[in-house]
Amino acid sequence: MTDENSLRERLIDVGVDLVLTEGSASVGLREIARRAGVSHGAPRRYFATHHALLAAIAQRGFQDLAARFEGADDREAPPRLQLERIAGAYVGYALERRGMFELMFRHDLLDGAQREAGRPQLRTSTLPLFMRMVELVSLCREDPDAVHRPDSPGSSAVSPAVTAAALWSGLHGIAQLWIWGSLQLALGTPPPGDQERDRLVTAVLDAHLGPVTA
């Protein structure tokens, strides 16, 4: 790694730490420069705008989430179990790294026209994670012993991609509503803990794939 790349990565490291400890609102070019021990103009050599800096930090989040998926995904396990594990990893990541999770899915970062030269649009970082979910949904459907699928007219017409998208939406909703405290309020007091959250994840999987047979 060249010195230039090393400094760029160090600036991102500082930004990641700021997001995780103080939230994305605390991340600015000058503050990152101060904490990295460089001149206040140094970050401009790598990030033309504040938007570009935030996108680079969010990219680290997607790399971390992909690593969580990989660590949770035992490809020798039944597909339904694999899907349960990566679903749990997704929600778990959101709750453990809240500031980063919220930054990663900011629409202006995902869909912004500005991008650094030679670097893909941030939104493309979501595709490998989503395609793994599509693959697992397909494998679940091919495994006759994996789930009980209710006989519903037209259910076979729903593509694995649509089912995976609905599943992702449900998981993201659980994560975001749990972060905001809305689900805890809805489910009553005392505040539900990890077991209740895990049951919500299972309920989303059951809703889209059918409950696991006994």
Tab-separated table of C-alpha atoms in Angstrom:
chain	number	residue	atom	x	y	z
A	1	MET	CA	0.000	0.000	0.000
A	2	THR	CA	1.413	3.423	-0.962
A	3	ASP	CA	1.719	6.242	1.551
A	4	GLU	CA	-1.140	8.022	-0.219
A	5	ASN	CA	-3.420	4.995	0.061
A	6	SER	CA	-2.292	4.471	3.634
A	7	LEU	CA	-3.312	8.011	4.579
A	8	ARG	CA	-6.636	7.647	2.801
A	9	GLU	CA	-7.352	4.436	4.743
A	10	ARG	CA	-6.292	6.095	7.994
A	11	LEU	CA	-8.736	8.927	7.387
A	12	ILE	CA	-11.495	6.379	6.805
A	13	ASP	CA	-10.471	4.518	9.973
A	14	VAL	CA	-10.903	7.735	11.959
A	15	GLY	CA	-14.272	8.309	10.291
A	16	VAL	CA	-15.458	4.798	11.155
A	17	ASP	CA	-14.492	5.330	14.788
A	18	LEU	CA	-16.365	8.634	14.867
A	19	VAL	CA	-19.506	7.092	13.389
A	20	LEU	CA	-19.473	4.229	15.871
A	21	THR	CA	-18.817	6.370	18.942
A	22	GLU	CA	-20.572	9.648	18.157
A	23	GLY	CA	-22.814	9.074	15.141
A	24	SER	CA	-22.550	10.161	11.538
A	25	ALA	CA	-23.505	13.771	12.341
A	26	SER	CA	-20.118	14.153	14.041
A	27	VAL	CA	-18.170	13.233	10.906
A	28	GLY	CA	-16.592	16.179	9.133
A	29	LEU	CA	-13.468	16.643	7.052
A	30	ARG	CA	-11.870	19.013	9.542
A	31	GLU	CA	-12.618	16.838	12.573
A	32	ILE	CA	-11.241	13.758	10.846
A	33	ALA	CA	-8.103	15.684	9.869
A	34	ARG	CA	-7.644	16.845	13.466
A	35	ARG	CA	-8.007	13.354	14.887
A	36	ALA	CA	-5.743	11.871	12.231
A	37	GLY	CA	-3.077	14.457	12.989
A	38	VAL	CA	-2.918	15.951	9.498
A	39	SER	CA	-3.609	19.405	8.076
A	40	HIS	CA	-7.268	20.353	7.765
A	41	GLY	CA	-6.925	20.423	3.977
A	42	ALA	CA	-5.403	16.931	3.697
A	43	PRO	CA	-8.714	15.008	3.431
A	44	ARG	CA	-9.643	17.071	0.368
A	45	ARG	CA	-6.931	15.271	-1.579
A	46	TYR	CA	-8.915	12.052	-1.220
A	47	PHE	CA	-12.508	13.178	-0.700
A	48	ALA	CA	-13.743	16.057	-2.801
A	49	THR	CA	-16.899	16.411	-0.738
A	50	HIS	CA	-18.289	15.488	2.640
A	51	HIS	CA	-20.650	13.156	0.770
A	52	ALA	CA	-17.670	11.275	-0.733
A	53	LEU	CA	-16.126	10.836	2.708
A	54	LEU	CA	-19.340	9.453	4.197
A	55	ALA	CA	-19.732	7.064	1.257
A	56	ALA	CA	-16.204	5.722	1.821
A	57	ILE	CA	-16.965	5.162	5.501
A	58	ALA	CA	-20.253	3.440	4.637
A	59	GLN	CA	-18.376	1.189	2.204
A	60	ARG	CA	-16.376	-0.095	5.171
A	61	GLY	CA	-19.666	-0.948	6.819
A	62	PHE	CA	-20.746	-3.068	3.868
A	63	GLN	CA	-17.388	-4.847	3.919
A	64	ASP	CA	-17.859	-5.577	7.614
A	65	LEU	CA	-21.414	-6.799	7.064
A	66	ALA	CA	-20.255	-9.053	4.218
A	67	ALA	CA	-17.656	-10.542	6.568
A	68	ARG	CA	-20.408	-11.162	9.145
A	69	PHE	CA	-22.445	-12.957	6.488
A	70	GLU	CA	-19.462	-15.071	5.537
A	71	GLY	CA	-18.736	-15.955	9.152
A	72	ALA	CA	-22.345	-16.950	9.827
A	73	ASP	CA	-22.874	-18.813	6.562
A	74	ASP	CA	-22.020	-22.516	6.926
A	75	ARG	CA	-22.518	-23.784	3.386
A	76	GLU	CA	-22.665	-27.386	4.593
A	77	ALA	CA	-25.759	-26.633	6.665
A	78	PRO	CA	-29.341	-26.916	5.348
A	79	PRO	CA	-30.313	-23.819	3.357
A	80	ARG	CA	-33.007	-22.752	5.816
A	81	LEU	CA	-30.483	-22.814	8.667
A	82	GLN	CA	-28.015	-20.842	6.559
A	83	LEU	CA	-30.681	-18.241	5.900
A	84	GLU	CA	-31.555	-18.054	9.594
A	85	ARG	CA	-27.917	-17.469	10.463
A	86	ILE	CA	-27.337	-14.669	7.993
A	87	ALA	CA	-30.681	-13.104	8.952
A	88	GLY	CA	-29.530	-13.093	12.558
A	89	ALA	CA	-26.177	-11.652	11.493
A	90	TYR	CA	-27.915	-8.834	9.626
A	91	VAL	CA	-30.094	-7.776	12.536
A	92	GLY	CA	-27.251	-8.311	15.002
A	93	TYR	CA	-24.932	-6.082	12.995
A	94	ALA	CA	-27.547	-3.335	12.878
A	95	LEU	CA	-27.954	-3.343	16.644
A	96	GLU	CA	-24.251	-3.610	17.454
A	97	ARG	CA	-23.149	-0.895	15.015
A	98	ARG	CA	-26.146	1.374	14.915
A	99	GLY	CA	-24.473	4.511	13.642
A	100	MET	CA	-22.817	2.638	10.814
A	101	PHE	CA	-25.978	0.767	9.866
A	102	GLU	CA	-27.953	3.987	9.591
A	103	LEU	CA	-25.194	5.608	7.535
A	104	MET	CA	-24.952	2.635	5.169
A	105	PHE	CA	-28.579	2.901	4.121
A	106	ARG	CA	-28.859	6.649	3.731
A	107	HIS	CA	-30.572	7.187	0.393
A	108	ASP	CA	-28.394	10.139	-0.587
A	109	LEU	CA	-25.270	8.025	-0.195
A	110	LEU	CA	-26.664	4.923	-1.893
A	111	ASP	CA	-28.170	6.745	-4.835
A	112	GLY	CA	-25.981	9.839	-5.093
A	113	ALA	CA	-24.608	10.676	-8.514
A	114	GLN	CA	-21.240	11.689	-7.083
A	115	ARG	CA	-18.664	8.946	-6.793
A	116	GLU	CA	-14.914	8.791	-6.550
A	117	ALA	CA	-13.050	8.104	-9.770
A	118	GLY	CA	-12.755	4.392	-10.419
A	119	ARG	CA	-14.956	3.427	-7.474
A	120	PRO	CA	-18.413	1.868	-7.996
A	121	GLN	CA	-21.596	3.452	-6.718
A	122	LEU	CA	-22.181	2.516	-3.089
A	123	ARG	CA	-25.534	0.886	-3.829
A	124	THR	CA	-23.761	-1.931	-5.685
A	125	SER	CA	-22.305	-3.055	-2.342
A	126	THR	CA	-25.718	-4.395	-1.367
A	127	LEU	CA	-25.989	-6.691	-4.382
A	128	PRO	CA	-23.741	-9.614	-3.275
A	129	LEU	CA	-25.540	-9.761	0.080
A	130	PHE	CA	-28.932	-9.710	-1.583
A	131	MET	CA	-27.964	-12.301	-4.197
A	132	ARG	CA	-26.848	-14.679	-1.452
A	133	MET	CA	-30.307	-14.371	0.078
A	134	VAL	CA	-31.911	-15.040	-3.316
A	135	GLU	CA	-29.732	-18.143	-3.713
A	136	LEU	CA	-30.738	-19.459	-0.298
A	137	VAL	CA	-34.427	-18.813	-0.910
A	138	SER	CA	-34.112	-20.846	-4.129
A	139	LEU	CA	-32.369	-23.678	-2.286
A	140	CYS	CA	-35.062	-23.683	0.411
A	141	ARG	CA	-37.720	-24.109	-2.252
A	142	GLU	CA	-35.834	-27.010	-3.803
A	143	ASP	CA	-35.512	-28.831	-0.468
A	144	PRO	CA	-38.825	-30.629	0.163
A	145	ASP	CA	-37.900	-31.322	3.782
A	146	ALA	CA	-36.800	-27.793	4.630
A	147	VAL	CA	-40.134	-26.076	5.185
A	148	HIS	CA	-43.858	-26.576	5.109
A	149	ARG	CA	-45.184	-24.390	2.307
A	150	PRO	CA	-48.866	-23.567	2.661
A	151	ASP	CA	-50.856	-24.271	-0.473
A	152	SER	CA	-51.797	-20.794	-1.628
A	153	PRO	CA	-53.008	-20.018	-5.136
A	154	GLY	CA	-50.293	-18.394	-7.208
A	155	SER	CA	-47.604	-18.752	-4.554
A	156	SER	CA	-45.274	-20.513	-6.969
A	157	ALA	CA	-45.422	-17.447	-9.229
A	158	VAL	CA	-43.473	-15.379	-6.711
A	159	SER	CA	-39.842	-15.394	-7.771
A	160	PRO	CA	-37.016	-16.112	-5.308
A	161	ALA	CA	-35.804	-12.533	-5.859
A	162	VAL	CA	-39.175	-11.072	-4.824
A	163	THR	CA	-39.336	-13.356	-1.783
A	164	ALA	CA	-35.760	-12.433	-0.828
A	165	ALA	CA	-36.586	-8.740	-1.234
A	166	ALA	CA	-39.624	-9.089	1.029
A	167	LEU	CA	-37.531	-11.020	3.542
A	168	TRP	CA	-34.797	-8.371	3.490
A	169	SER	CA	-37.422	-5.656	3.987
A	170	GLY	CA	-38.786	-7.480	7.016
A	171	LEU	CA	-35.354	-7.933	8.575
A	172	HIS	CA	-34.426	-4.324	7.941
A	173	GLY	CA	-37.694	-3.238	9.494
A	174	ILE	CA	-37.053	-5.308	12.615
A	175	ALA	CA	-33.581	-3.821	12.951
A	176	GLN	CA	-34.664	-0.220	12.439
A	177	LEU	CA	-37.771	-0.399	14.617
A	178	TRP	CA	-35.772	-2.119	17.378
A	179	ILE	CA	-33.142	0.632	17.207
A	180	TRP	CA	-35.874	3.251	17.560
A	181	GLY	CA	-37.491	1.367	20.455
A	182	SER	CA	-40.821	1.069	18.638
A	183	LEU	CA	-40.986	-2.724	18.726
A	184	GLN	CA	-40.143	-2.854	22.413
A	185	LEU	CA	-42.990	-0.445	23.075
A	186	ALA	CA	-45.405	-2.396	20.892
A	187	LEU	CA	-44.512	-5.725	22.488
A	188	GLY	CA	-45.007	-4.397	26.010
A	189	THR	CA	-43.055	-4.238	29.224
A	190	PRO	CA	-40.710	-5.329	30.565
A	191	PRO	CA	-38.759	-4.524	27.405
A	192	PRO	CA	-38.308	-7.710	25.349
A	193	GLY	CA	-34.761	-8.967	25.006
A	194	ASP	CA	-32.651	-10.955	22.573
A	195	GLN	CA	-34.900	-14.022	22.629
A	196	GLU	CA	-37.942	-12.017	21.596
A	197	ARG	CA	-35.940	-10.334	18.859
A	198	ASP	CA	-34.809	-13.727	17.591
A	199	ARG	CA	-38.443	-14.862	17.538
A	200	LEU	CA	-39.285	-11.872	15.368
A	201	VAL	CA	-36.570	-12.886	12.901
A	202	THR	CA	-37.955	-16.428	12.828
A	203	ALA	CA	-41.470	-15.080	12.302
A	204	VAL	CA	-40.303	-13.123	9.240
A	205	LEU	CA	-38.670	-16.242	7.801
A	206	ASP	CA	-41.792	-18.312	8.504
A	207	ALA	CA	-44.001	-15.704	6.857
A	208	HIS	CA	-42.094	-15.851	3.587
A	209	LEU	CA	-40.862	-19.450	3.511
A	210	GLY	CA	-43.325	-21.271	5.735
A	211	PRO	CA	-42.542	-22.657	9.204
A	212	VAL	CA	-40.000	-25.421	9.605
A	213	THR	CA	-41.633	-28.822	9.808
A	214	ALA	CA	-41.342	-30.803	13.006
